[in-house]
Short mmCIF file of C-alpha atoms in Angstrom, two decimals:
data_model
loop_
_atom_site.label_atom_id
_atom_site.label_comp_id
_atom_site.label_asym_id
_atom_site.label_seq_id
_atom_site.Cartn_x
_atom_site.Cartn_y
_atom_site.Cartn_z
CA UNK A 26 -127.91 80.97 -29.57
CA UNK A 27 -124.40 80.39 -27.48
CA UNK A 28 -121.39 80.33 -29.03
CA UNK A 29 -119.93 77.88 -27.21
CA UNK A 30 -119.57 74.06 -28.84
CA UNK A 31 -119.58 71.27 -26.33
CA UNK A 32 -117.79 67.72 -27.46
CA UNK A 33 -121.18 66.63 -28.60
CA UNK A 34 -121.48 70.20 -30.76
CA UNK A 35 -117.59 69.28 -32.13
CA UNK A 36 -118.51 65.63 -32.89
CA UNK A 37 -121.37 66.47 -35.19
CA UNK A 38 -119.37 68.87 -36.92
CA UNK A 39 -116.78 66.57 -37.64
CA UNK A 40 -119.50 64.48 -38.62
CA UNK A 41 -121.30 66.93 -41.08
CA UNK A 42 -117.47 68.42 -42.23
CA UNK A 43 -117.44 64.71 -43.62
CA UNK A 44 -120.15 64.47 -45.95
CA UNK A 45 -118.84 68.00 -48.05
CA UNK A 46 -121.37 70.18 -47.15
CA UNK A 47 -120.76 74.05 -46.54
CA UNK A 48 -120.44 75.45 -43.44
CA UNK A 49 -122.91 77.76 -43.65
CA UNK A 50 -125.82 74.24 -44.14
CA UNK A 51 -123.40 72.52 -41.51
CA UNK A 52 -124.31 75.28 -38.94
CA UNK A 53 -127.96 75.02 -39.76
CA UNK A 54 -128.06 71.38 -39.04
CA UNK A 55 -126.00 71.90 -35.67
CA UNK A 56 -127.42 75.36 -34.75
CA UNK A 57 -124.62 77.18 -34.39
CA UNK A 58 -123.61 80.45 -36.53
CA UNK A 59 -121.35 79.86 -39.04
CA UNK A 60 -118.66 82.08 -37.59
CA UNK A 61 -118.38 80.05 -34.81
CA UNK A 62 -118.00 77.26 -36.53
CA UNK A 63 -115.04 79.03 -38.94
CA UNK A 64 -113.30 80.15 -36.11
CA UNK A 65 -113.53 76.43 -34.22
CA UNK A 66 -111.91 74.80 -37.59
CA UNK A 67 -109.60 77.77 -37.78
CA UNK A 68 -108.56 78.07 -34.30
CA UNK A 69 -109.19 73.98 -33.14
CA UNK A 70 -108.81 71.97 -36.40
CA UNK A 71 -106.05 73.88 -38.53
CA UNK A 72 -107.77 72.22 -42.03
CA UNK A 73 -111.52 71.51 -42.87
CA UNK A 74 -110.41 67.83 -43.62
CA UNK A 75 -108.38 67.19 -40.78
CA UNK A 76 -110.49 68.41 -38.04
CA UNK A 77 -111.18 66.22 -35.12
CA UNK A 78 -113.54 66.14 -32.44
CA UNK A 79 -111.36 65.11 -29.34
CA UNK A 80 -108.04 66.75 -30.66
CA UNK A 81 -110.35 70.12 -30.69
CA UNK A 82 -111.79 69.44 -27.48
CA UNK A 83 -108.50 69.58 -25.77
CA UNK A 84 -107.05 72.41 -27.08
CA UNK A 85 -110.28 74.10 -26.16
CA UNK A 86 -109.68 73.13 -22.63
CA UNK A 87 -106.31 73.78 -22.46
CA UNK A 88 -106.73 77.41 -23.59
CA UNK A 89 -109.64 77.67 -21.52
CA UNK A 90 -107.42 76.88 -18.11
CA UNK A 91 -104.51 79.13 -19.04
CA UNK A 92 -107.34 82.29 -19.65
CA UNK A 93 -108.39 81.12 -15.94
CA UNK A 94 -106.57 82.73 -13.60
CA UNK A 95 -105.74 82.36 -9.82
CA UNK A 96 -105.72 85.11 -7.31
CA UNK A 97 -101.73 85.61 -6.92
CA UNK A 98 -101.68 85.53 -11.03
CA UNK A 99 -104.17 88.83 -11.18
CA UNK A 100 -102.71 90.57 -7.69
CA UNK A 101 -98.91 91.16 -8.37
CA UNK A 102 -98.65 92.86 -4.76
CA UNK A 103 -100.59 90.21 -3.00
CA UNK A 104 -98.28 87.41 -4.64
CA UNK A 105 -95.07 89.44 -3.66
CA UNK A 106 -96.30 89.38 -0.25
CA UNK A 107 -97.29 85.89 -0.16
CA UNK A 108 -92.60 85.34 -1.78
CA UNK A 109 -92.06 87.49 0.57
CA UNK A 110 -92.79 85.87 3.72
CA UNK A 111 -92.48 82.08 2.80
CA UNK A 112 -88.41 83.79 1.88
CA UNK A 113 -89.39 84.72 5.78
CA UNK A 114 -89.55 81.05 6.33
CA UNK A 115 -93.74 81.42 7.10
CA UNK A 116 -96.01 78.51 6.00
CA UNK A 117 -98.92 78.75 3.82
CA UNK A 118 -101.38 78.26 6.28
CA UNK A 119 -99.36 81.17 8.70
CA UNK A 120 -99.23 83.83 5.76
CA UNK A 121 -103.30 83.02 4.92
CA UNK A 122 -104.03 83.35 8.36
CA UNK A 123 -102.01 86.56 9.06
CA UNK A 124 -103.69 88.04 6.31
CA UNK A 125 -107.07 87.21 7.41
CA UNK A 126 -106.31 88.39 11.24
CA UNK A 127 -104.88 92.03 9.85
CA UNK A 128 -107.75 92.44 7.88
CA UNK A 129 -105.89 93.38 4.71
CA UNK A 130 -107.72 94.95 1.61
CA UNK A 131 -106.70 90.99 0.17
CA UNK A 132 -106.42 87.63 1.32
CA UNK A 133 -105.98 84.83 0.06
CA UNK A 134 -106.25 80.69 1.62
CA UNK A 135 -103.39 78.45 1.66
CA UNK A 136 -104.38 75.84 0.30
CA UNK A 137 -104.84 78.38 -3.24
CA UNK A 138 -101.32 79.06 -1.69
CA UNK A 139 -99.94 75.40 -2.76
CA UNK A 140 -101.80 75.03 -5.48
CA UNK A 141 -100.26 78.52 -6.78
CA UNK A 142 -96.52 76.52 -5.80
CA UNK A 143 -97.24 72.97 -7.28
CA UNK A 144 -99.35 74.18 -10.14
CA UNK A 145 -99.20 77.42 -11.21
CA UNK A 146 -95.68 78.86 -10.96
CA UNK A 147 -93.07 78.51 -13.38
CA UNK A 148 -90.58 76.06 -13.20
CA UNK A 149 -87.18 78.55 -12.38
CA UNK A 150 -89.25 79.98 -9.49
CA UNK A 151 -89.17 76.62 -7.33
CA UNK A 152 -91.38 77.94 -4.87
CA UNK A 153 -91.55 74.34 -2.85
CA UNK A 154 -87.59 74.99 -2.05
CA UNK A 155 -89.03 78.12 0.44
CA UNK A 156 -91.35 74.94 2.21
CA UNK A 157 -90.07 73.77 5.33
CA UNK A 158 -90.05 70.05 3.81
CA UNK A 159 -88.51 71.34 0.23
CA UNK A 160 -90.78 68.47 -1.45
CA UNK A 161 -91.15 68.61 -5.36
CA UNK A 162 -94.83 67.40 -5.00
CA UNK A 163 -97.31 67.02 -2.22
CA UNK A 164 -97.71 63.48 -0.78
CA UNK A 165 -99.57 60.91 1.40
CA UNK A 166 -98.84 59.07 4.52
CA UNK A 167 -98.90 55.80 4.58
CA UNK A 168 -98.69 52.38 6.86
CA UNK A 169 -96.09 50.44 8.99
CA UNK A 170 -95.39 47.33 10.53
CA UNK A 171 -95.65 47.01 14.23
CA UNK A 172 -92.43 46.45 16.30
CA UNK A 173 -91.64 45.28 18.94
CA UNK A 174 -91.53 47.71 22.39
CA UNK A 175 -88.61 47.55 25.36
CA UNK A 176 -89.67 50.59 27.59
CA UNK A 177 -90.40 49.48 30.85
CA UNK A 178 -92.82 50.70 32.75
CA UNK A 179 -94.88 52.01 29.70
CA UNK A 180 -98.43 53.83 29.70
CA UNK A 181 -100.58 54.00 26.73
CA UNK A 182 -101.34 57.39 25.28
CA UNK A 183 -105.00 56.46 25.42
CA UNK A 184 -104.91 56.82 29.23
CA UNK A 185 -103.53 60.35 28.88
CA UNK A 186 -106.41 62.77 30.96
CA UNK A 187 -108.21 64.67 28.74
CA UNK A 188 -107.42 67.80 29.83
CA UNK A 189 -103.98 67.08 28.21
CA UNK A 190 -106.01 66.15 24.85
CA UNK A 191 -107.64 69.49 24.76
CA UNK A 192 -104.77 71.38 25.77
CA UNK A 193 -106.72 72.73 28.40
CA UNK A 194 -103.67 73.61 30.64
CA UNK A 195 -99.86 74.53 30.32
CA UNK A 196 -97.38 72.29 31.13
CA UNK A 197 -97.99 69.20 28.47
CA UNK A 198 -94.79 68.70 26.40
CA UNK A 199 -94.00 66.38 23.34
CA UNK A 200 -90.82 64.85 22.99
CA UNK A 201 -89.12 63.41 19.76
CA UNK A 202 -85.44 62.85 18.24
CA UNK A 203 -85.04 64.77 14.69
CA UNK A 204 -82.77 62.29 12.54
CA UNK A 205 -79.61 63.04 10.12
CA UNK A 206 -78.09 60.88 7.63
CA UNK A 207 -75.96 58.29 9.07
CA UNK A 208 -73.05 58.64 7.22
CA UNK A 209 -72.87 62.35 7.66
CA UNK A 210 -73.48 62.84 11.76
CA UNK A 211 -73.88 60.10 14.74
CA UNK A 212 -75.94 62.90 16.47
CA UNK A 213 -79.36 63.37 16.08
CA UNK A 214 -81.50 66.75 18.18
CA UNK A 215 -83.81 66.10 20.95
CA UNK A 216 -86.74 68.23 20.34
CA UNK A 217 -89.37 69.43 22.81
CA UNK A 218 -92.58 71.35 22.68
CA UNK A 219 -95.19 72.22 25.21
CA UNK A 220 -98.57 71.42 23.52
CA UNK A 221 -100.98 74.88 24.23
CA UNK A 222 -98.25 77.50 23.74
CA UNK A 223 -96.30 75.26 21.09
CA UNK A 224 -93.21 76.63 22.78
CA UNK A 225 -89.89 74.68 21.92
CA UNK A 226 -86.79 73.80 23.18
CA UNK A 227 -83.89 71.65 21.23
CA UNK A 228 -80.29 70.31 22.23
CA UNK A 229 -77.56 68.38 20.87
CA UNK A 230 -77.53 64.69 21.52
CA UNK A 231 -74.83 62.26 20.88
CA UNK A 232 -76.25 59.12 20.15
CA UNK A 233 -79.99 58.95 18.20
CA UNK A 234 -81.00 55.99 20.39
CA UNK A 235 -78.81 56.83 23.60
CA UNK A 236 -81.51 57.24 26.65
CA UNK A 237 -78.49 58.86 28.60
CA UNK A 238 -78.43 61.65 26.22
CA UNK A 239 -81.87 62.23 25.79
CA UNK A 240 -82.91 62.14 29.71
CA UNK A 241 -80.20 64.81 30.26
CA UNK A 242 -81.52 66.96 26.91
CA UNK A 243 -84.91 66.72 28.80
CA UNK A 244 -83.85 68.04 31.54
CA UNK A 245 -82.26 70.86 30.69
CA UNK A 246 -85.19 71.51 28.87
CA UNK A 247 -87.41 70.79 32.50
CA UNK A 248 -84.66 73.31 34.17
CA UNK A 249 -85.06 76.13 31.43
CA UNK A 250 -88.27 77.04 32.72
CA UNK A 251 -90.58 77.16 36.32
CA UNK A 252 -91.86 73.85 37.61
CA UNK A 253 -95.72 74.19 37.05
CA UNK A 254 -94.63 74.14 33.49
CA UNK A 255 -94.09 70.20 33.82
CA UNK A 256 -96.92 68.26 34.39
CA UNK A 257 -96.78 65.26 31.90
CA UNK A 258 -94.57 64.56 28.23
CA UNK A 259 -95.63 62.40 25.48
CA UNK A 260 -93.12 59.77 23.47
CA UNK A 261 -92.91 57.83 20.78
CA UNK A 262 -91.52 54.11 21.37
CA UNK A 263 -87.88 54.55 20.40
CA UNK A 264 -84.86 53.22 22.53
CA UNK A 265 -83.90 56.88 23.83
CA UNK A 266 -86.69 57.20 25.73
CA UNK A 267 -86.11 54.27 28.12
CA UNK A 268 -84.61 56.24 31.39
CA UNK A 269 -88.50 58.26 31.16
CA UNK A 270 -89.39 57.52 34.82
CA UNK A 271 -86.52 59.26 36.52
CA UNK A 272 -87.81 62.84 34.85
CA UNK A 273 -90.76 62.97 38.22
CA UNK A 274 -93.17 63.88 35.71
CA UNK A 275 -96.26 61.55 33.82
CA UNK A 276 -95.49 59.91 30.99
CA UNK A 277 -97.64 58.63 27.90
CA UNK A 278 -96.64 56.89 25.06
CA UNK A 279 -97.97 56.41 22.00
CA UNK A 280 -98.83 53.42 19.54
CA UNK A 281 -96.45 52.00 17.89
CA UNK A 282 -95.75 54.01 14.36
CA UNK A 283 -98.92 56.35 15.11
CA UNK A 284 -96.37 59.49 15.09
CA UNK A 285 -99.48 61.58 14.68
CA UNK A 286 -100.33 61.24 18.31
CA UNK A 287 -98.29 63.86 19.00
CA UNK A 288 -98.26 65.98 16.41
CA UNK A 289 -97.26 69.16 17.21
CA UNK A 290 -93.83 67.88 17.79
CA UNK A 291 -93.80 66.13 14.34
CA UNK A 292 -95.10 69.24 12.91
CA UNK A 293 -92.31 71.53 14.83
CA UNK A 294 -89.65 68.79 13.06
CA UNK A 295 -91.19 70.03 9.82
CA UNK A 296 -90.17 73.46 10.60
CA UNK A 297 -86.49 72.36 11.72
CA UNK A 298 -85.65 70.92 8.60
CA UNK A 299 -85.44 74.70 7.30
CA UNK A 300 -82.48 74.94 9.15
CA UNK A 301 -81.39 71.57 9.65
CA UNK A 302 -81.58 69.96 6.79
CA UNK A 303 -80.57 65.98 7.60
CA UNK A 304 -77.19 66.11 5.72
CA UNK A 305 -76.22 68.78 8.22
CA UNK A 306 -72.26 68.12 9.70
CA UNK A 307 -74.29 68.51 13.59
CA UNK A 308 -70.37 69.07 15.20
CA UNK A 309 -70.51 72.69 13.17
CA UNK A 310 -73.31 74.16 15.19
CA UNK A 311 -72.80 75.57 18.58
CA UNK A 312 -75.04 76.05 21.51
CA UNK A 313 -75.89 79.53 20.14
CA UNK A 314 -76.13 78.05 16.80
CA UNK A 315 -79.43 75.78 18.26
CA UNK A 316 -80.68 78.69 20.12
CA UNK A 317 -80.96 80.82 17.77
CA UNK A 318 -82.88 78.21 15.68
CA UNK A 319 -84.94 77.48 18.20
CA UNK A 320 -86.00 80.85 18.65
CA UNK A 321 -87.27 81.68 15.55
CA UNK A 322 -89.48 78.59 15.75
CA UNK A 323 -90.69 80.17 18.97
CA UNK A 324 -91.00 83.66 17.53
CA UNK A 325 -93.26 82.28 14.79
CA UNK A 326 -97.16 83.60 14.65
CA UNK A 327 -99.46 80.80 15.22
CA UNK A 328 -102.84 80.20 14.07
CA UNK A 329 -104.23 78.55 17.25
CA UNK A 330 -102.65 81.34 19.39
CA UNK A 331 -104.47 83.90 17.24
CA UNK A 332 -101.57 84.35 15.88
CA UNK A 333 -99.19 85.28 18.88
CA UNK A 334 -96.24 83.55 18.87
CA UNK A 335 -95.55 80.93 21.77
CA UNK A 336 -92.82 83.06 23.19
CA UNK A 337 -96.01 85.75 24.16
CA UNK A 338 -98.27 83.14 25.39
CA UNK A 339 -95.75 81.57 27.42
CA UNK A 340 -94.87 85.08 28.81
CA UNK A 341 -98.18 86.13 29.35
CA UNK A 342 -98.77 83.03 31.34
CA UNK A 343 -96.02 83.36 33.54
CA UNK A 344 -96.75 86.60 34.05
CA UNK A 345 -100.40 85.63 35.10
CA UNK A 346 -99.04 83.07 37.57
CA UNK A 347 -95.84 84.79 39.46
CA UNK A 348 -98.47 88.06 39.75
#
């Protein structure tokens, strides 16, 4: 006989608790032991003549789902790891994969990583404040209205060569503009990433929609490293990126408000806003300042690069080619 009472096991006992019969006859009639049933009114009910079905029900459940436990709750040491490197400004998915890779004695995914941040922690820990987005609560994307485009000369993303798709071969970059409040700055960054090393390279730009500022940021960018590592760069359709054609490399563009085309840029913006948060004062930060930003993005383990961080790949590659 379990000792366990489902809803329909609580609604005939409130039933049979209303007609004045004893317990012990009550737990005939709904097969149950009559200690179960004393301890359901006792611990469920609070009073024989109060007791109700649905109100015991939930207290059941919620007692049931703070006994259950998640896997940072019963390892202490894995969940100070886990503080410990998002305080290191990893992600989730970075810290679940590292810990995978290093084969350590325990591991843990990332998604039980968020739900451990949006669910389980207490309130004073604000755990979502060490995420590079700092959002109370998780969210989804949703649609725009198209615009109108004025880059001449423009090529569809969908005629991009596969190879660049696949990120078969070095030398495909991403291009975007990372945005801070108006009132605050004028500037805006113009942010760069090769797609198969996720390498990255950011500078200061004046204007967030001035194509003069943003063709020189690219090429200083193009300059900081050897020529075969320029073969094509990906935009979105935004004013600044009007002066493309005089870069000498291909360029692809992507549907209007479809940012996800190139996502590893939008995803490298993510990472940014650790450090540049958009009510930033940009006329504060120096050259060094955006280096050494930039570098820690590019000293990050990834999970696509087996978790080598772009900064390897990129030299390994280079050291490959100039052999």
């Amino acid at each position: 006989m379990s000792n366990e009472l489902t809803l329909y096991d609580r609604q005939k006992l409130q039933y049979w608790l209303r007609t004045r019969q004893s317990l012990r006859e009550i737990a005939q009639l709904v097969r149950k032991d009559h200690s179960v049933l004393s301890r359901e009114i006792r611990r469920n009910g609070g009073e024989r003549k109060n007791y109700r079905a649905d109100v015991a029900q939930a207290r059941a459940d919620k007692r049931r789902h703070q006994k259950r436990q998640g896997k940072l709750d019963k390892h202490p040491e894995l969940k100070k790891f886990v503080v410990n490197q998002l305080q290191n400004d990893w992600s989730p998915e970075e810290i679940a994969g590292y810990l995978k890779q290093t084969a350590k004695s325990a591991t843990i995914s990332y998604e039980s990583i968020y739900h451990y941040i949006y669910k389980r922690s207490e309130k004073w820990e604000k755990l979502f404040l060490l995420l590079p987005q700092r959002r109370p609560r998780r969210r989804q994307r949703g649609g725009r209205k198209y615009r109108k485009i004025r880059i001449p000369e423009r090529k569809s993303i969908r005629f991009r060569p596969s190879v660049v798709n696949e990120r078969k071969r070095y030398g495909d970059w991403e291009s975007d503009n990372l945005e801070f409040k108006r009132n605050v700055t004028k500037g805006a960054i113009s942010v760069q990433l090769e797609r198969k090393s996720g390498l990255v390279r950011i500078h200061k730009v004046n204007g967030k929609k001035n194509p003069t500022d943003t063709l020189e940021a690219l090429t200083k960018t193009r300059e900081s490293l050897p020529d075969e590592l320029f073969k094509t760069i990906t935009f979105d359709n935004g004013f600044e990126n009007y002066r493309h054609r005089e870069l000498g490399v291909d360029t692809y563009f992507c549907k209007p408000f479809a940012s996800w085309q190139k996502g590893s840029v939008e995803n490298a913006n993510k990472l940014l806003r650790r450090y540049l948060p958009r009510d930033i004062e940009l006329d504060t930060l120096t050259d060094a300042d955006l280096y050494r930003i930039q570098e820690k993005l590019n000293d990050r383990p990834r999970k696509r690069l087996h978790y080598k961080t772009p900064n390897e790949v990129i030299n390994e590659y280079l050291k490959v080619v100039h052999w």
